Short mmCIF file of C-alpha atoms in Angstrom, two decimals:
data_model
loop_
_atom_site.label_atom_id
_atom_site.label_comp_id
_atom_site.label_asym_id
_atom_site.label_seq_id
_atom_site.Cartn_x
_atom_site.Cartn_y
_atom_site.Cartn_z
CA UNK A 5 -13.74 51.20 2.05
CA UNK A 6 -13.61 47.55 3.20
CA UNK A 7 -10.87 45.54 0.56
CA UNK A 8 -10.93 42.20 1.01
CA UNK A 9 -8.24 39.81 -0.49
CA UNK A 10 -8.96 36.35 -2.34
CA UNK A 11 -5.62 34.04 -3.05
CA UNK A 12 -4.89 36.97 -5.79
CA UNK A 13 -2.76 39.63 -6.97
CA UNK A 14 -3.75 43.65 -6.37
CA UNK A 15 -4.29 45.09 -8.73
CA UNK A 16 -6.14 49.01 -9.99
CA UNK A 17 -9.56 49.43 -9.79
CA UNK A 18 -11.49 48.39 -12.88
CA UNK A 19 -14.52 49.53 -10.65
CA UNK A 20 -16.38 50.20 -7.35
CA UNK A 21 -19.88 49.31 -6.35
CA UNK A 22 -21.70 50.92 -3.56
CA UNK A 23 -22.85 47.43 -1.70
CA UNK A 24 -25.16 48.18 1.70
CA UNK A 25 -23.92 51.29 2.59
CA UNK A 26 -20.10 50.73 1.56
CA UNK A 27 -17.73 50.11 -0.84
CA UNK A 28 -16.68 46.39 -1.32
CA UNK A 29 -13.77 45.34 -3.32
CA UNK A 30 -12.34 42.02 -3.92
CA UNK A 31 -9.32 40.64 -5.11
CA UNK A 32 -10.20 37.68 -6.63
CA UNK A 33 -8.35 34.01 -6.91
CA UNK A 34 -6.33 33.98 -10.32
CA UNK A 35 -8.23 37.49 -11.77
CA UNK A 36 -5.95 40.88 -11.56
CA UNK A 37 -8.69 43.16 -11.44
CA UNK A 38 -10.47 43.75 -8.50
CA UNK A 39 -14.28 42.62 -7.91
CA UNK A 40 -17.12 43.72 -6.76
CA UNK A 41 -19.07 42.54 -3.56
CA UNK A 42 -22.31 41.89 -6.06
CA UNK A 43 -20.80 40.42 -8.61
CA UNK A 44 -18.49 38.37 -5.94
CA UNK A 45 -21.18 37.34 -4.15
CA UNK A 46 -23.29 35.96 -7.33
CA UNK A 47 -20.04 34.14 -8.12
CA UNK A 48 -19.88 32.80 -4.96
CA UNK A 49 -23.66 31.09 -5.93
CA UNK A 50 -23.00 29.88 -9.24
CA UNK A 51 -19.99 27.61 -7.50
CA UNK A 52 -22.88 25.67 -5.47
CA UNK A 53 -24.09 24.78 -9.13
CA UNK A 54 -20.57 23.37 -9.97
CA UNK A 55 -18.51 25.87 -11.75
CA UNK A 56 -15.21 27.30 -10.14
CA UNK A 57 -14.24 30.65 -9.28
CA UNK A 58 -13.34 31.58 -12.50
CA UNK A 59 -15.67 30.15 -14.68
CA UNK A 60 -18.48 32.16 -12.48
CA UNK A 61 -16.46 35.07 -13.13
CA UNK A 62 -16.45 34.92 -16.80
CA UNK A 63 -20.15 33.93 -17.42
CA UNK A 64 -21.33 37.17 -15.20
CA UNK A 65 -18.98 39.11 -17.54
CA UNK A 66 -20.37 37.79 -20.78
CA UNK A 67 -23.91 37.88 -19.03
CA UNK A 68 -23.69 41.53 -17.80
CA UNK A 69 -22.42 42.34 -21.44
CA UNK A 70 -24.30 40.24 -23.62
CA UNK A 71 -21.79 39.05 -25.85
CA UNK A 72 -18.02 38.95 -25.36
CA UNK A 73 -14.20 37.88 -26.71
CA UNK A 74 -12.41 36.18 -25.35
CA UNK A 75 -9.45 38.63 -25.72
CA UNK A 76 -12.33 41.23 -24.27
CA UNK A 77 -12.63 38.89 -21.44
CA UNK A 78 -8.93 38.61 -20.65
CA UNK A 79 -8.71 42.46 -20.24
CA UNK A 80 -11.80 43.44 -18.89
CA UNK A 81 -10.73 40.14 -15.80
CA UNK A 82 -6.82 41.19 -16.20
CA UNK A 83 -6.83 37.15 -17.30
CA UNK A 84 -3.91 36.12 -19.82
CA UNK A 85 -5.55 35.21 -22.75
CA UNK A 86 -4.45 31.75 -22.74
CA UNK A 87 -6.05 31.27 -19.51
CA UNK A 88 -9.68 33.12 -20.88
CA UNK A 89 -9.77 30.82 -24.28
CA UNK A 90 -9.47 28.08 -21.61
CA UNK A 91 -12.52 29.41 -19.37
CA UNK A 92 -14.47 30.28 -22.79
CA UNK A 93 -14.02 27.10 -24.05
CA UNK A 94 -15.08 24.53 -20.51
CA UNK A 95 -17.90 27.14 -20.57
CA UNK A 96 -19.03 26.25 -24.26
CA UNK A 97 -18.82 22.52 -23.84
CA UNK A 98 -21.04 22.72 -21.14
CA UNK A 99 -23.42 24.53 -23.13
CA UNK A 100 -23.05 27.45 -20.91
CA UNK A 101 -22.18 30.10 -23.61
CA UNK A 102 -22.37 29.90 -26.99
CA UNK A 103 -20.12 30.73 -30.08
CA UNK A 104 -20.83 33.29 -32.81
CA UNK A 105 -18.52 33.13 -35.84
CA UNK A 106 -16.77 36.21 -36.80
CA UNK A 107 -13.30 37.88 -36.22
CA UNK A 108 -13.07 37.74 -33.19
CA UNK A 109 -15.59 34.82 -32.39
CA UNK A 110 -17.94 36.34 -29.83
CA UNK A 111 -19.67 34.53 -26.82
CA UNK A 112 -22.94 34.79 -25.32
CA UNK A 113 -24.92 33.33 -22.41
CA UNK A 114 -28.59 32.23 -22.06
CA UNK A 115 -30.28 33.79 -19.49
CA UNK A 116 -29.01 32.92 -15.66
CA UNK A 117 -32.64 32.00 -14.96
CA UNK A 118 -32.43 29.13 -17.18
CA UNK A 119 -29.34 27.92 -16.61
CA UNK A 120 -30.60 28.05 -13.01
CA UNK A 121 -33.40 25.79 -13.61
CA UNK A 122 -31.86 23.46 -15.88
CA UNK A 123 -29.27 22.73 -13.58
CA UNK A 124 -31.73 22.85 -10.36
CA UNK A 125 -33.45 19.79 -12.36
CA UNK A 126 -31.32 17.68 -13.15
CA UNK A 127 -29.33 17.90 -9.46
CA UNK A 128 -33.22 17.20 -8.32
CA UNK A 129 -33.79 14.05 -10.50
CA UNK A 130 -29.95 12.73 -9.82
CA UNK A 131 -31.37 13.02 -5.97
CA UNK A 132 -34.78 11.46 -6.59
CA UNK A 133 -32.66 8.67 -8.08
CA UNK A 134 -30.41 8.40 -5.28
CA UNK A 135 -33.15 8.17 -2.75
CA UNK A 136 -34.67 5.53 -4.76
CA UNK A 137 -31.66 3.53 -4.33
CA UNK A 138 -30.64 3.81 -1.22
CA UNK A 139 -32.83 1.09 0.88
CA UNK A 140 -31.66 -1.50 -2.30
CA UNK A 141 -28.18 -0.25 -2.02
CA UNK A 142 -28.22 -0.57 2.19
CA UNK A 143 -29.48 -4.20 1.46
CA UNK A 144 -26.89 -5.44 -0.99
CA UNK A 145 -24.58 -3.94 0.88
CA UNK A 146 -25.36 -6.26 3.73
CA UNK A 147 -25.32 -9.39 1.65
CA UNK A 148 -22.02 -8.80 0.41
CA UNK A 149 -19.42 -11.59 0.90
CA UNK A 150 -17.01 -9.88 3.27
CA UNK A 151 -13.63 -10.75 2.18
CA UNK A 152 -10.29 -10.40 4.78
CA UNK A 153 -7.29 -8.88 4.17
CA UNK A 154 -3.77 -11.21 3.92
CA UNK A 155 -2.97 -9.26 7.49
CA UNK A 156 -5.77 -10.67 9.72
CA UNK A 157 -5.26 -14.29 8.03
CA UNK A 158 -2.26 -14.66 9.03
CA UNK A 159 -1.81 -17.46 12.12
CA UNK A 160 0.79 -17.83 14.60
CA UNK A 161 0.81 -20.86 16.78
CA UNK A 162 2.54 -22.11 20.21
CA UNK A 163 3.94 -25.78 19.88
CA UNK A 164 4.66 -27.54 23.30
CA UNK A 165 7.39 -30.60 23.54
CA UNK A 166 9.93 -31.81 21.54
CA UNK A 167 8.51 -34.57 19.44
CA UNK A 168 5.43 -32.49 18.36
CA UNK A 169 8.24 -29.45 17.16
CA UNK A 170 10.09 -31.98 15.05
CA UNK A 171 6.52 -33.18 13.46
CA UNK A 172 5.92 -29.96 12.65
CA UNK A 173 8.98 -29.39 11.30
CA UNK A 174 8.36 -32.75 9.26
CA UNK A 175 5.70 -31.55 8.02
CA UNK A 176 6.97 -28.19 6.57
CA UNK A 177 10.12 -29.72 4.88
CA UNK A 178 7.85 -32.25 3.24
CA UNK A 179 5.25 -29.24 2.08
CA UNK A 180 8.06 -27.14 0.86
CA UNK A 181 8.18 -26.84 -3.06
CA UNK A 182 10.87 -24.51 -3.22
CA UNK A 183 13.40 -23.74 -0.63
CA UNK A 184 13.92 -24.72 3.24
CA UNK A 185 16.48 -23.23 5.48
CA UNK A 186 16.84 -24.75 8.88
CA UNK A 187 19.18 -24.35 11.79
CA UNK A 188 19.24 -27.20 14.23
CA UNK A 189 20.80 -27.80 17.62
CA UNK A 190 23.73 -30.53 17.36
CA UNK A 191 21.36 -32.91 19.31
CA UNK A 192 18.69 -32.80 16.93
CA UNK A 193 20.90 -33.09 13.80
CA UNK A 194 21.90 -36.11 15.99
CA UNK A 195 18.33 -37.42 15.92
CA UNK A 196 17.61 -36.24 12.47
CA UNK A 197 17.32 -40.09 11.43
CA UNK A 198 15.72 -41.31 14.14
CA UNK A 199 12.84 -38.91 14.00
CA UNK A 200 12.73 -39.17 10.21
CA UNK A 201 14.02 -35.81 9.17
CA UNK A 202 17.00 -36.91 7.75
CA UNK A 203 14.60 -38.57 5.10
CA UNK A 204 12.13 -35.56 4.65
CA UNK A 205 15.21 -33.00 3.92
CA UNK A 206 16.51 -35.69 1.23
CA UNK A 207 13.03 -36.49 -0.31
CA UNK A 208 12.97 -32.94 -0.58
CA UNK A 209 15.81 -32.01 -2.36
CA UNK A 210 15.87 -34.74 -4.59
CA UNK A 211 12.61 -32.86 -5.71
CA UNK A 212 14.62 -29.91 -6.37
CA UNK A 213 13.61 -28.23 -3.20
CA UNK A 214 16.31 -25.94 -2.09
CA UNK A 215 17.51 -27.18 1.05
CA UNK A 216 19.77 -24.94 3.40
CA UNK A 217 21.06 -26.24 7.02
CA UNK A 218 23.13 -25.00 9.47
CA UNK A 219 24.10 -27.20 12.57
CA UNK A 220 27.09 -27.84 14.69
CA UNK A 221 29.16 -30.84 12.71
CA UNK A 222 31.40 -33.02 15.16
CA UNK A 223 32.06 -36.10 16.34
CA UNK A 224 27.95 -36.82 17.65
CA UNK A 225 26.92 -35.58 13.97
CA UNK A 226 29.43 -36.61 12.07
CA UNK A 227 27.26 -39.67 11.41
CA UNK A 228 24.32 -38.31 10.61
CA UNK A 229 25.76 -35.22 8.48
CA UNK A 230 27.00 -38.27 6.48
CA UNK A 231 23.06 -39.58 5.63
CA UNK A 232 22.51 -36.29 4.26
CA UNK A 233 22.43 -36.18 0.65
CA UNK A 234 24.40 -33.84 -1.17
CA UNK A 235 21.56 -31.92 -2.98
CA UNK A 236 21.25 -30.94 0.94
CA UNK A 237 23.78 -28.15 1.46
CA UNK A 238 25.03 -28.41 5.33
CA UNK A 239 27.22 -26.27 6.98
CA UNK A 240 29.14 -26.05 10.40
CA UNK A 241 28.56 -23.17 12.84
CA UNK A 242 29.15 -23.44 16.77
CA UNK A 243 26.04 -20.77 17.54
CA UNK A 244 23.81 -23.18 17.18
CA UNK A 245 22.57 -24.74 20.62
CA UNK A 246 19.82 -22.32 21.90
CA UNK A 247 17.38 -22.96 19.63
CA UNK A 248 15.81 -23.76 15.87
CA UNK A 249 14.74 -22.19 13.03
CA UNK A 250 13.12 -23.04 10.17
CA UNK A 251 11.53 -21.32 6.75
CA UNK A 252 9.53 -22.99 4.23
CA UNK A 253 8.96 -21.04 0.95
CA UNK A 254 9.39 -18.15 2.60
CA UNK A 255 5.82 -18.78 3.70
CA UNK A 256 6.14 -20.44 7.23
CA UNK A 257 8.23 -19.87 9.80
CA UNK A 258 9.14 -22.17 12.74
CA UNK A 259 11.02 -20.65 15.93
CA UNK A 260 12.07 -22.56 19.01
CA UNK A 261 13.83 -22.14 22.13
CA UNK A 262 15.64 -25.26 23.77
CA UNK A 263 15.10 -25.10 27.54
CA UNK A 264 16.18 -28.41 28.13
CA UNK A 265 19.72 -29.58 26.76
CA UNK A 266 19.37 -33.06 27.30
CA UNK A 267 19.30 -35.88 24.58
CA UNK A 268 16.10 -37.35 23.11
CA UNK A 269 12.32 -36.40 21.38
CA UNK A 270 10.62 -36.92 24.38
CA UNK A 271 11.18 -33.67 25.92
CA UNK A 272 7.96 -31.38 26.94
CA UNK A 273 10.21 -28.20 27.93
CA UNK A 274 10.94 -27.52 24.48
CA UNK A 275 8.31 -24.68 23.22
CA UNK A 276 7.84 -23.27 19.07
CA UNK A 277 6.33 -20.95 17.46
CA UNK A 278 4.61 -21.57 14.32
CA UNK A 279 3.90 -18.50 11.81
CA UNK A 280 2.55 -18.06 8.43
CA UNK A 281 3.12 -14.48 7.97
CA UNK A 282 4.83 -13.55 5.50
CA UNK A 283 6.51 -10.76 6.89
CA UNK A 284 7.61 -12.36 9.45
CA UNK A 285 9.26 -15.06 7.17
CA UNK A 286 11.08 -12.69 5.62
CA UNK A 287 12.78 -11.28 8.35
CA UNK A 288 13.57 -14.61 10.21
CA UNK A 289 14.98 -15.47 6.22
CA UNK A 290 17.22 -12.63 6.75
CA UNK A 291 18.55 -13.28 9.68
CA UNK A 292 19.29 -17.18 8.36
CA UNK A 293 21.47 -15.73 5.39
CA UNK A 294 23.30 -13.89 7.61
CA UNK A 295 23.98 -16.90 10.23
CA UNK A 296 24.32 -18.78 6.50
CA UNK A 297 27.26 -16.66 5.59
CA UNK A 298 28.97 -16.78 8.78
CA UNK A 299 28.95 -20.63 8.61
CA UNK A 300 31.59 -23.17 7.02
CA UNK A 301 30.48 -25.47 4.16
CA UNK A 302 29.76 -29.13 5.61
CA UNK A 303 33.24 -30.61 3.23
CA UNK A 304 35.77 -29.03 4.76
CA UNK A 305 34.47 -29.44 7.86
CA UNK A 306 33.80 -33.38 8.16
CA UNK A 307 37.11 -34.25 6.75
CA UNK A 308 38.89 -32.17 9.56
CA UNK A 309 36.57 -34.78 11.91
CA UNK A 310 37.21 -37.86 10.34
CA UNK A 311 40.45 -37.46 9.96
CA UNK A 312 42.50 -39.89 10.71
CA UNK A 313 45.01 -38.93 13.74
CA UNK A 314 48.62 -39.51 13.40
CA UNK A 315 50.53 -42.33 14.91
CA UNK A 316 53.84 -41.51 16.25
CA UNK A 317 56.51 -43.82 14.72
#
């Protein structure tokens, strides 16, 4: 005797059924009893015709005996009876079975042969449909605007030389609406007027753009920390001479290395990158609050410069 197990529990006998010269018996997924290789096999059909294990299950039972309960049905499957009014009633709202009224309320089944070819028709029509579509579907398919995700949109940009990095940078504080954080080498807060940044980062916060900066204040700035307007929050910090960084909106970042230390715009060493990912402006924004935090507000810091220095009596 061959028993073969399907995702269920064992469970006694119900019955055996001589199947090609053996005996076949299967434990079957979510029914207690065990099943026979005919019947399993037919079930095993009626799921290419789109009803589950179960459901197969209890429509050969009700066809086999005619007419059935559903508490019937939950003994004669080992099913709890929960689980059979369940498999009763998807079965009768797909007009699989039908209801007779009485105590209990029995079920029966048309013929399988019917059911068969009803089904068998309509899958045949959905498929005549299908093919019917299919070269107009393949075409409009083909005219279809193609659309591209955020991802592949996204630019980034080399800038060589000095004077083109502070026009870009120009540009970005003037096309901010809502914040700008910058860090800027002590030379080019030093040339901040003369290249006309100074003006941008005012015109912007008089807006009400938020604008963040971070630079080395000192003697050589002192002067042009001073043409800042207040709206512009400054602050000192002495890491501040390898390179720049700017974020607009947190939409655009600008990142450049200085390779040449000497003063003036005209410099073609200098090299940027331009991004509008934003990703990647919100990890260079990150890394400005924390360079933000670590930096001393611009107050405190240009009255210990322009102090006056003591004159010994």
């Amino acid at each position: 005797m061959k028993i073969q197990f399907v995702q269920g529990e064992v469970a006694p006998a119900a019955y055996t059924e001589d199947f090609y010269g053996g005996i076949d018996i299967y434990i079957y997924e979510g029914v207690g009893r065990e099943v026979p290789g005919l019947e399993r096999r037919a079930a095993d059909l009626l799921e290419l015709y789109g009803l589950s294990e179960r459901e197969a299950l209890v429509l050969l039972h009700i066809v086999k005996r005619g007419s059935s309960s559903a508490g019937e049905i939950a003994k004669a499957l080992q099913l709890r009876r929960v689980e059979a009014y369940k498999l009763v009633k998807k079965l009768a709202e797909d007009n699989l079975i039908h209801a007779s009224a009485g105590k209990p309320v029995t079920y029966s089944s048309q013929p399988l042969e019917s059911f068969i070819t009803t089904i068998t028709g309509a899958q045949m029509q959905k498929l005549k449909g299908m093919e019917m579509a299919k070269e107009e579907l393949i075409t409009l398919s083909r005219n279809l605007p193609r659309s591209h995700s955020k991802a592949s949109n996204q630019q980034f940009r080399m800038i060589q030389g000095r004077e083109q990095i502070y026009g870009h940078l120009g540009r970005m504080v003037r096309g901010a609406a809502k914040s700008v954080d910058l860090i800027l080498t002590r030379s080019d807060l030093a040339l901040s007027h003369v290249v006309g940044l100074t003006d941008s980062l005012n015109q912007a916060a008089d807006r009400g753009t938020k604008v963040r900066l971070i630079s080395r204040v000192d003697e050589s700035t002192m002067e042009a920390a001073e043409g800042l307007s207040n709206r512009c929050e400054l602050r000192h910090s002495n890491v501040t001479t390898l390179g720049r960084l700017s974020v607009a909106d947190t939409s655009q970042t600008l990142i450049s290395l200085v390779l040449d230390k000497s003063l003036g715009k005209r410099n073609a060493k200098d090299v940027a990158i331009w991004s509008d990912s934003g990703d990647f402006a919100g990890m260079m924004g990150s890394l400005f609050d924390t360079a933000y935090r670590a930096s001393v507000p611009r107050q405190g810091k240009l009255r210990v410069v322009g102090a006056p220095e003591e004159t010994a009596e």
